Amino acid sequence: MNKSELVARIAEKSNMTKKDAEVALNSFVASVQEALVKGEKVQLVGFGTFEVRDRKAREGRNPRNPEEKIKIPASKAPVFRAGKALKEAVNKK
């Protein structure tokens, strides 16, 4: 599902116009992004948690020349951890 399909599904389920649904989705994404930039966690009970994790600096290998080592700098990575209810819904048989 891409963004336009998600907007259409939100509009259908909430009796909103597609334009209003897109504004709501964009607001949600922007709010989550702002929270993660500030280092905050976003927890949606039953759905999951968005958070930022630190990645340590490490040494990697150049795929074109496996003997050449490259330094990969430390960074921060946004991650999503699925909640129990979401995991159970996906794994339901």
PDB file of N, CA and C in Angstrom:
ATOM      1  N   MET A   1       0.857  -1.172   0.000  1.00  0.00           N
ATOM      2  CA  MET A   1       0.000   0.000   0.000  1.00  0.00           C
ATOM      3  C   MET A   1       0.904   1.235   0.000  1.00  0.00           C
ATOM      4  N   ASN A   2       0.628   2.155  -0.900  1.00  0.00           N
ATOM      5  CA  ASN A   2       1.395   3.397  -0.930  1.00  0.00           C
ATOM      6  C   ASN A   2       0.598   4.514  -0.248  1.00  0.00           C
ATOM      7  N   LYS A   3       1.175   5.711  -0.235  1.00  0.00           N
ATOM      8  CA  LYS A   3       0.553   6.814   0.503  1.00  0.00           C
ATOM      9  C   LYS A   3      -0.839   7.165  -0.031  1.00  0.00           C
ATOM     10  N   SER A   4      -1.003   7.230  -1.337  1.00  0.00           N
ATOM     11  CA  SER A   4      -2.307   7.606  -1.887  1.00  0.00           C
ATOM     12  C   SER A   4      -3.368   6.556  -1.574  1.00  0.00           C
ATOM     13  N   GLU A   5      -2.984   5.278  -1.575  1.00  0.00           N
ATOM     14  CA  GLU A   5      -3.919   4.215  -1.214  1.00  0.00           C
ATOM     15  C   GLU A   5      -4.283   4.299   0.275  1.00  0.00           C
ATOM     16  N   LEU A   6      -3.294   4.635   1.101  1.00  0.00           N
ATOM     17  CA  LEU A   6      -3.556   4.802   2.533  1.00  0.00           C
ATOM     18  C   LEU A   6      -4.488   5.983   2.781  1.00  0.00           C
ATOM     19  N   VAL A   7      -4.262   7.080   2.082  1.00  0.00           N
ATOM     20  CA  VAL A   7      -5.136   8.253   2.211  1.00  0.00           C
ATOM     21  C   VAL A   7      -6.566   7.881   1.828  1.00  0.00           C
ATOM     22  N   ALA A   8      -6.722   7.149   0.733  1.00  0.00           N
ATOM     23  CA  ALA A   8      -8.059   6.727   0.284  1.00  0.00           C
ATOM     24  C   ALA A   8      -8.729   5.831   1.328  1.00  0.00           C
ATOM     25  N   ARG A   9      -7.970   4.917   1.933  1.00  0.00           N
ATOM     26  CA  ARG A   9      -8.525   4.016   2.938  1.00  0.00           C
ATOM     27  C   ARG A   9      -8.924   4.779   4.192  1.00  0.00           C
ATOM     28  N   ILE A  10      -8.097   5.745   4.616  1.00  0.00           N
ATOM     29  CA  ILE A  10      -8.429   6.571   5.785  1.00  0.00           C
ATOM     30  C   ILE A  10      -9.704   7.367   5.514  1.00  0.00           C
ATOM     31  N   ALA A  11      -9.791   7.962   4.330  1.00  0.00           N
ATOM     32  CA  ALA A  11     -10.963   8.756   3.962  1.00  0.00           C
ATOM     33  C   ALA A  11     -12.227   7.889   3.987  1.00  0.00           C
ATOM     34  N   GLU A  12     -12.103   6.684   3.459  1.00  0.00           N
ATOM     35  CA  GLU A  12     -13.249   5.768   3.404  1.00  0.00           C
ATOM     36  C   GLU A  12     -13.703   5.346   4.810  1.00  0.00           C
ATOM     37  N   LYS A  13     -12.761   4.991   5.664  1.00  0.00           N
ATOM     38  CA  LYS A  13     -13.103   4.491   6.998  1.00  0.00           C
ATOM     39  C   LYS A  13     -13.564   5.586   7.954  1.00  0.00           C
ATOM     40  N   SER A  14     -13.157   6.833   7.700  1.00  0.00           N
ATOM     41  CA  SER A  14     -13.499   7.904   8.635  1.00  0.00           C
ATOM     42  C   SER A  14     -14.530   8.888   8.078  1.00  0.00           C
ATOM     43  N   ASN A  15     -15.063   8.609   6.895  1.00  0.00           N
ATOM     44  CA  ASN A  15     -16.021   9.502   6.242  1.00  0.00           C
ATOM     45  C   ASN A  15     -15.469  10.920   6.072  1.00  0.00           C
ATOM     46  N   MET A  16     -14.191  10.993   5.744  1.00  0.00           N
ATOM     47  CA  MET A  16     -13.537  12.278   5.468  1.00  0.00           C
ATOM     48  C   MET A  16     -13.335  12.384   3.962  1.00  0.00           C
ATOM     49  N   THR A  17     -13.044  13.587   3.513  1.00  0.00           N
ATOM     50  CA  THR A  17     -12.645  13.733   2.113  1.00  0.00           C
ATOM     51  C   THR A  17     -11.197  13.265   2.006  1.00  0.00           C
ATOM     52  N   LYS A  18     -10.789  12.931   0.803  1.00  0.00           N
ATOM     53  CA  LYS A  18      -9.405  12.509   0.609  1.00  0.00           C
ATOM     54  C   LYS A  18      -8.438  13.632   0.986  1.00  0.00           C
ATOM     55  N   LYS A  19      -8.836  14.863   0.704  1.00  0.00           N
ATOM     56  CA  LYS A  19      -7.988  16.010   1.031  1.00  0.00           C
ATOM     57  C   LYS A  19      -7.795  16.121   2.544  1.00  0.00           C
ATOM     58  N   ASP A  20      -8.888  15.980   3.301  1.00  0.00           N
ATOM     59  CA  ASP A  20      -8.803  16.042   4.761  1.00  0.00           C
ATOM     60  C   ASP A  20      -8.001  14.863   5.310  1.00  0.00           C
ATOM     61  N   ALA A  21      -8.180  13.694   4.728  1.00  0.00           N
ATOM     62  CA  ALA A  21      -7.442  12.509   5.166  1.00  0.00           C
ATOM     63  C   ALA A  21      -5.950  12.680   4.913  1.00  0.00           C
ATOM     64  N   GLU A  22      -5.602  13.288   3.785  1.00  0.00           N
ATOM     65  CA  GLU A  22      -4.185  13.525   3.482  1.00  0.00           C
ATOM     66  C   GLU A  22      -3.582  14.525   4.461  1.00  0.00           C
ATOM     67  N   VAL A  23      -4.339  15.565   4.803  1.00  0.00           N
ATOM     68  CA  VAL A  23      -3.869  16.546   5.795  1.00  0.00           C
ATOM     69  C   VAL A  23      -3.638  15.850   7.135  1.00  0.00           C
ATOM     70  N   ALA A  24      -4.566  14.981   7.537  1.00  0.00           N
ATOM     71  CA  ALA A  24      -4.439  14.259   8.805  1.00  0.00           C
ATOM     72  C   ALA A  24      -3.218  13.348   8.793  1.00  0.00           C
ATOM     73  N   LEU A  25      -3.017  12.617   7.707  1.00  0.00           N
ATOM     74  CA  LEU A  25      -1.874  11.717   7.604  1.00  0.00           C
ATOM     75  C   LEU A  25      -0.566  12.501   7.621  1.00  0.00           C
ATOM     76  N   ASN A  26      -0.500  13.581   6.856  1.00  0.00           N
ATOM     77  CA  ASN A  26       0.711  14.407   6.831  1.00  0.00           C
ATOM     78  C   ASN A  26       1.002  15.002   8.201  1.00  0.00           C
ATOM     79  N   SER A  27      -0.041  15.390   8.925  1.00  0.00           N
ATOM     80  CA  SER A  27       0.124  15.933  10.276  1.00  0.00           C
ATOM     81  C   SER A  27       0.664  14.864  11.220  1.00  0.00           C
ATOM     82  N   PHE A  28       0.144  13.652  11.097  1.00  0.00           N
ATOM     83  CA  PHE A  28       0.622  12.548  11.925  1.00  0.00           C
ATOM     84  C   PHE A  28       2.106  12.279  11.667  1.00  0.00           C
ATOM     85  N   VAL A  29       2.470  12.169  10.398  1.00  0.00           N
ATOM     86  CA  VAL A  29       3.861  11.883  10.032  1.00  0.00           C
ATOM     87  C   VAL A  29       4.783  13.005  10.527  1.00  0.00           C
ATOM     88  N   ALA A  30       4.375  14.250  10.340  1.00  0.00           N
ATOM     89  CA  ALA A  30       5.188  15.387  10.783  1.00  0.00           C
ATOM     90  C   ALA A  30       5.336  15.386  12.302  1.00  0.00           C
ATOM     91  N   SER A  31       4.271  15.061  13.020  1.00  0.00           N
ATOM     92  CA  SER A  31       4.318  15.030  14.483  1.00  0.00           C
ATOM     93  C   SER A  31       5.261  13.937  14.989  1.00  0.00           C
ATOM     94  N   VAL A  32       5.204  12.772  14.381  1.00  0.00           N
ATOM     95  CA  VAL A  32       6.092  11.678  14.761  1.00  0.00           C
ATOM     96  C   VAL A  32       7.541  12.075  14.469  1.00  0.00           C
ATOM     97  N   GLN A  33       7.773  12.663  13.302  1.00  0.00           N
ATOM     98  CA  GLN A  33       9.118  13.082  12.921  1.00  0.00           C
ATOM     99  C   GLN A  33       9.672  14.118  13.904  1.00  0.00           C
ATOM    100  N   GLU A  34       8.869  15.104  14.266  1.00  0.00           N
ATOM    101  CA  GLU A  34       9.307  16.132  15.214  1.00  0.00           C
ATOM    102  C   GLU A  34       9.674  15.518  16.562  1.00  0.00           C
ATOM    103  N   ALA A  35       8.865  14.576  17.027  1.00  0.00           N
ATOM    104  CA  ALA A  35       9.137  13.924  18.307  1.00  0.00           C
ATOM    105  C   ALA A  35      10.442  13.137  18.250  1.00  0.00           C
ATOM    106  N   LEU A  36      10.675  12.415  17.157  1.00  0.00           N
ATOM    107  CA  LEU A  36      11.896  11.621  17.027  1.00  0.00           C
ATOM    108  C   LEU A  36      13.129  12.515  16.940  1.00  0.00           C
ATOM    109  N   VAL A  37      13.011  13.644  16.246  1.00  0.00           N
ATOM    110  CA  VAL A  37      14.130  14.586  16.151  1.00  0.00           C
ATOM    111  C   VAL A  37      14.501  15.099  17.541  1.00  0.00           C
ATOM    112  N   LYS A  38      13.501  15.294  18.401  1.00  0.00           N
ATOM    113  CA  LYS A  38      13.735  15.762  19.774  1.00  0.00           C
ATOM    114  C   LYS A  38      14.243  14.638  20.676  1.00  0.00           C
ATOM    115  N   GLY A  39      14.285  13.409  20.171  1.00  0.00           N
ATOM    116  CA  GLY A  39      14.730  12.276  20.968  1.00  0.00           C
ATOM    117  C   GLY A  39      13.632  11.630  21.784  1.00  0.00           C
ATOM    118  N   GLU A  40      12.386  11.974  21.496  1.00  0.00           N
ATOM    119  CA  GLU A  40      11.253  11.412  22.227  1.00  0.00           C
ATOM    120  C   GLU A  40      10.778  10.120  21.578  1.00  0.00           C
ATOM    121  N   LYS A  41      10.068   9.304  22.369  1.00  0.00           N
ATOM    122  CA  LYS A  41       9.424   8.095  21.860  1.00  0.00           C
ATOM    123  C   LYS A  41       7.972   8.413  21.566  1.00  0.00           C
ATOM    124  N   VAL A  42       7.409   7.760  20.561  1.00  0.00           N
ATOM    125  CA  VAL A  42       5.984   7.881  20.268  1.00  0.00           C
ATOM    126  C   VAL A  42       5.386   6.494  20.442  1.00  0.00           C
ATOM    127  N   GLN A  43       4.543   6.338  21.483  1.00  0.00           N
ATOM    128  CA  GLN A  43       3.938   5.041  21.773  1.00  0.00           C
ATOM    129  C   GLN A  43       2.456   5.082  21.448  1.00  0.00           C
ATOM    130  N   LEU A  44       2.031   4.168  20.609  1.00  0.00           N
ATOM    131  CA  LEU A  44       0.626   4.006  20.270  1.00  0.00           C
ATOM    132  C   LEU A  44       0.207   2.641  20.793  1.00  0.00           C
ATOM    133  N   VAL A  45      -0.472   2.628  21.922  1.00  0.00           N
ATOM    134  CA  VAL A  45      -0.840   1.375  22.587  1.00  0.00           C
ATOM    135  C   VAL A  45      -1.627   0.486  21.626  1.00  0.00           C
ATOM    136  N   GLY A  46      -1.194  -0.755  21.525  1.00  0.00           N
ATOM    137  CA  GLY A  46      -1.841  -1.716  20.652  1.00  0.00           C
ATOM    138  C   GLY A  46      -1.298  -1.702  19.234  1.00  0.00           C
ATOM    139  N   PHE A  47      -0.550  -0.664  18.883  1.00  0.00           N
ATOM    140  CA  PHE A  47       0.011  -0.576  17.535  1.00  0.00           C
ATOM    141  C   PHE A  47       1.525  -0.751  17.568  1.00  0.00           C
ATOM    142  N   GLY A  48       2.206   0.148  18.276  1.00  0.00           N
ATOM    143  CA  GLY A  48       3.654   0.020  18.356  1.00  0.00           C
ATOM    144  C   GLY A  48       4.310   1.297  18.839  1.00  0.00           C
ATOM    145  N   THR A  49       5.645   1.285  18.792  1.00  0.00           N
ATOM    146  CA  THR A  49       6.440   2.397  19.290  1.00  0.00           C
ATOM    147  C   THR A  49       7.446   2.839  18.238  1.00  0.00           C
ATOM    148  N   PHE A  50       7.501   4.130  18.012  1.00  0.00           N
ATOM    149  CA  PHE A  50       8.525   4.737  17.166  1.00  0.00           C
ATOM    150  C   PHE A  50       9.574   5.313  18.100  1.00  0.00           C
ATOM    151  N   GLU A  51      10.855   5.029  17.838  1.00  0.00           N
ATOM    152  CA  GLU A  51      11.918   5.585  18.663  1.00  0.00           C
ATOM    153  C   GLU A  51      13.197   5.716  17.848  1.00  0.00           C
ATOM    154  N   VAL A  52      14.181   6.374  18.452  1.00  0.00           N
ATOM    155  CA  VAL A  52      15.475   6.562  17.800  1.00  0.00           C
ATOM    156  C   VAL A  52      16.508   5.744  18.566  1.00  0.00           C
ATOM    157  N   ARG A  53      17.314   5.006  17.851  1.00  0.00           N
ATOM    158  CA  ARG A  53      18.393   4.236  18.464  1.00  0.00           C
ATOM    159  C   ARG A  53      19.721   4.716  17.914  1.00  0.00           C
ATOM    160  N   ASP A  54      20.713   4.721  18.786  1.00  0.00           N
ATOM    161  CA  ASP A  54      22.065   5.111  18.373  1.00  0.00           C
ATOM    162  C   ASP A  54      22.773   3.897  17.793  1.00  0.00           C
ATOM    163  N   ARG A  55      23.447   4.124  16.683  1.00  0.00           N
ATOM    164  CA  ARG A  55      24.282   3.077  16.089  1.00  0.00           C
ATOM    165  C   ARG A  55      25.734   3.468  16.316  1.00  0.00           C
ATOM    166  N   LYS A  56      26.519   2.534  16.779  1.00  0.00           N
ATOM    167  CA  LYS A  56      27.927   2.795  17.042  1.00  0.00           C
ATOM    168  C   LYS A  56      28.694   2.867  15.725  1.00  0.00           C
ATOM    169  N   ALA A  57      29.820   3.575  15.779  1.00  0.00           N
ATOM    170  CA  ALA A  57      30.722   3.587  14.631  1.00  0.00           C
ATOM    171  C   ALA A  57      31.279   2.176  14.472  1.00  0.00           C
ATOM    172  N   ARG A  58      31.471   1.764  13.243  1.00  0.00           N
ATOM    173  CA  ARG A  58      31.984   0.419  13.024  1.00  0.00           C
ATOM    174  C   ARG A  58      32.791   0.372  11.742  1.00  0.00           C
ATOM    175  N   GLU A  59      33.422  -0.760  11.537  1.00  0.00           N
ATOM    176  CA  GLU A  59      34.231  -0.941  10.349  1.00  0.00           C
ATOM    177  C   GLU A  59      33.488  -1.859   9.393  1.00  0.00           C
ATOM    178  N   GLY A  60      33.459  -1.477   8.126  1.00  0.00           N
ATOM    179  CA  GLY A  60      32.790  -2.294   7.122  1.00  0.00           C
ATOM    180  C   GLY A  60      33.752  -2.633   6.000  1.00  0.00           C
ATOM    181  N   ARG A  61      33.252  -3.314   5.008  1.00  0.00           N
ATOM    182  CA  ARG A  61      34.071  -3.680   3.844  1.00  0.00           C
ATOM    183  C   ARG A  61      33.428  -3.136   2.578  1.00  0.00           C
ATOM    184  N   ASN A  62      34.270  -2.713   1.669  1.00  0.00           N
ATOM    185  CA  ASN A  62      33.819  -2.217   0.376  1.00  0.00           C
ATOM    186  C   ASN A  62      33.361  -3.424  -0.449  1.00  0.00           C
ATOM    187  N   PRO A  63      32.090  -3.449  -0.895  1.00  0.00           N
ATOM    188  CA  PRO A  63      31.613  -4.612  -1.658  1.00  0.00           C
ATOM    189  C   PRO A  63      32.341  -4.809  -2.990  1.00  0.00           C
ATOM    190  N   ARG A  64      32.851  -3.741  -3.564  1.00  0.00           N
ATOM    191  CA  ARG A  64      33.572  -3.867  -4.836  1.00  0.00           C
ATOM    192  C   ARG A  64      34.987  -4.395  -4.625  1.00  0.00           C
ATOM    193  N   ASN A  65      35.549  -4.106  -3.459  1.00  0.00           N
ATOM    194  CA  ASN A  65      36.893  -4.563  -3.134  1.00  0.00           C
ATOM    195  C   ASN A  65      36.864  -5.053  -1.687  1.00  0.00           C
ATOM    196  N   PRO A  66      36.521  -6.311  -1.462  1.00  0.00           N
ATOM    197  CA  PRO A  66      36.320  -6.823  -0.097  1.00  0.00           C
ATOM    198  C   PRO A  66      37.531  -6.663   0.826  1.00  0.00           C
ATOM    199  N   GLU A  67      38.714  -6.494   0.264  1.00  0.00           N
ATOM    200  CA  GLU A  67      39.906  -6.337   1.100  1.00  0.00           C
ATOM    201  C   GLU A  67      40.007  -4.920   1.663  1.00  0.00           C
ATOM    202  N   GLU A  68      39.308  -3.971   1.054  1.00  0.00           N
ATOM    203  CA  GLU A  68      39.358  -2.577   1.499  1.00  0.00           C
ATOM    204  C   GLU A  68      38.373  -2.362   2.645  1.00  0.00           C
ATOM    205  N   LYS A  69      38.911  -1.895   3.774  1.00  0.00           N
ATOM    206  CA  LYS A  69      38.052  -1.613   4.922  1.00  0.00           C
ATOM    207  C   LYS A  69      37.636  -0.151   4.886  1.00  0.00           C
ATOM    208  N   ILE A  70      36.377   0.102   5.281  1.00  0.00           N
ATOM    209  CA  ILE A  70      35.890   1.479   5.342  1.00  0.00           C
ATOM    210  C   ILE A  70      35.320   1.728   6.734  1.00  0.00           C
ATOM    211  N   LYS A  71      35.396   2.974   7.159  1.00  0.00           N
ATOM    212  CA  LYS A  71      34.852   3.343   8.458  1.00  0.00           C
ATOM    213  C   LYS A  71      33.429   3.845   8.277  1.00  0.00           C
ATOM    214  N   ILE A  72      32.523   3.277   9.033  1.00  0.00           N
ATOM    215  CA  ILE A  72      31.129   3.699   9.004  1.00  0.00           C
ATOM    216  C   ILE A  72      30.908   4.513  10.277  1.00  0.00           C
ATOM    217  N   PRO A  73      30.579   5.801  10.133  1.00  0.00           N
ATOM    218  CA  PRO A  73      30.452   6.659  11.319  1.00  0.00           C
ATOM    219  C   PRO A  73      29.224   6.318  12.162  1.00  0.00           C
ATOM    220  N   ALA A  74      29.266   6.733  13.420  1.00  0.00           N
ATOM    221  CA  ALA A  74      28.119   6.553  14.311  1.00  0.00           C
ATOM    222  C   ALA A  74      26.944   7.351  13.755  1.00  0.00           C
ATOM    223  N   SER A  75      25.735   6.862  13.987  1.00  0.00           N
ATOM    224  CA  SER A  75      24.546   7.562  13.499  1.00  0.00           C
ATOM    225  C   SER A  75      23.353   7.230  14.382  1.00  0.00           C
ATOM    226  N   LYS A  76      22.266   7.891  14.114  1.00  0.00           N
ATOM    227  CA  LYS A  76      21.012   7.613  14.790  1.00  0.00           C
ATOM    228  C   LYS A  76      20.054   7.039  13.754  1.00  0.00           C
ATOM    229  N   ALA A  77      19.255   6.060  14.172  1.00  0.00           N
ATOM    230  CA  ALA A  77      18.328   5.414  13.246  1.00  0.00           C
ATOM    231  C   ALA A  77      16.932   5.366  13.845  1.00  0.00           C
ATOM    232  N   PRO A  78      15.928   5.831  13.092  1.00  0.00           N
ATOM    233  CA  PRO A  78      14.553   5.688  13.574  1.00  0.00           C
ATOM    234  C   PRO A  78      14.126   4.228  13.421  1.00  0.00           C
ATOM    235  N   VAL A  79      13.451   3.708  14.450  1.00  0.00           N
ATOM    236  CA  VAL A  79      12.997   2.323  14.402  1.00  0.00           C
ATOM    237  C   VAL A  79      11.541   2.248  14.848  1.00  0.00           C
ATOM    238  N   PHE A  80      10.863   1.211  14.393  1.00  0.00           N
ATOM    239  CA  PHE A  80       9.490   0.949  14.806  1.00  0.00           C
ATOM    240  C   PHE A  80       9.452  -0.430  15.420  1.00  0.00           C
ATOM    241  N   ARG A  81       8.880  -0.517  16.595  1.00  0.00           N
ATOM    242  CA  ARG A  81       8.712  -1.784  17.284  1.00  0.00           C
ATOM    243  C   ARG A  81       7.221  -2.057  17.372  1.00  0.00           C
ATOM    244  N   ALA A  82       6.777  -3.138  16.757  1.00  0.00           N
ATOM    245  CA  ALA A  82       5.350  -3.474  16.744  1.00  0.00           C
ATOM    246  C   ALA A  82       4.868  -3.844  18.137  1.00  0.00           C
ATOM    247  N   GLY A  83       3.656  -3.420  18.453  1.00  0.00           N
ATOM    248  CA  GLY A  83       3.034  -3.756  19.733  1.00  0.00           C
ATOM    249  C   GLY A  83       2.435  -5.147  19.707  1.00  0.00           C
ATOM    250  N   LYS A  84       2.074  -5.628  20.876  1.00  0.00           N
ATOM    251  CA  LYS A  84       1.546  -6.983  21.025  1.00  0.00           C
ATOM    252  C   LYS A  84       0.284  -7.201  20.185  1.00  0.00           C
ATOM    253  N   ALA A  85      -0.649  -6.256  20.230  1.00  0.00           N
ATOM    254  CA  ALA A  85      -1.908  -6.411  19.492  1.00  0.00           C
ATOM    255  C   ALA A  85      -1.668  -6.474  17.984  1.00  0.00           C
ATOM    256  N   LEU A  86      -0.742  -5.660  17.484  1.00  0.00           N
ATOM    257  CA  LEU A  86      -0.425  -5.674  16.049  1.00  0.00           C
ATOM    258  C   LEU A  86       0.222  -6.998  15.665  1.00  0.00           C
ATOM    259  N   LYS A  87       1.156  -7.470  16.474  1.00  0.00           N
ATOM    260  CA  LYS A  87       1.802  -8.757  16.190  1.00  0.00           C
ATOM    261  C   LYS A  87       0.776  -9.885  16.153  1.00  0.00           C
ATOM    262  N   GLU A  88      -0.144  -9.870  17.136  1.00  0.00           N
ATOM    263  CA  GLU A  88      -1.157 -10.923  17.180  1.00  0.00           C
ATOM    264  C   GLU A  88      -2.088 -10.852  15.972  1.00  0.00           C
ATOM    265  N   ALA A  89      -2.452  -9.641  15.550  1.00  0.00           N
ATOM    266  CA  ALA A  89      -3.334  -9.486  14.389  1.00  0.00           C
ATOM    267  C   ALA A  89      -2.661  -9.991  13.116  1.00  0.00           C
ATOM    268  N   VAL A  90      -1.376  -9.723  12.966  1.00  0.00           N
ATOM    269  CA  VAL A  90      -0.641 -10.155  11.773  1.00  0.00           C
ATOM    270  C   VAL A  90      -0.461 -11.660  11.768  1.00  0.00           C
ATOM    271  N   ASN A  91      -0.275 -12.253  12.940  1.00  0.00           N
ATOM    272  CA  ASN A  91      -0.014 -13.689  13.027  1.00  0.00           C
ATOM    273  C   ASN A  91      -1.265 -14.536  13.203  1.00  0.00           C
ATOM    274  N   LYS A  92      -2.441 -13.915  13.188  1.00  0.00           N
ATOM    275  CA  LYS A  92      -3.684 -14.650  13.349  1.00  0.00           C
ATOM    276  C   LYS A  92      -3.881 -15.610  12.181  1.00  0.00           C
ATOM    277  N   LYS A  93      -4.339 -16.809  12.495  1.00  0.00           N
ATOM    278  CA  LYS A  93      -4.519 -17.803  11.427  1.00  0.00           C
ATOM    279  C   LYS A  93      -5.976 -18.074  11.177  1.00  0.00           C
TER     280      LYS A  93
END
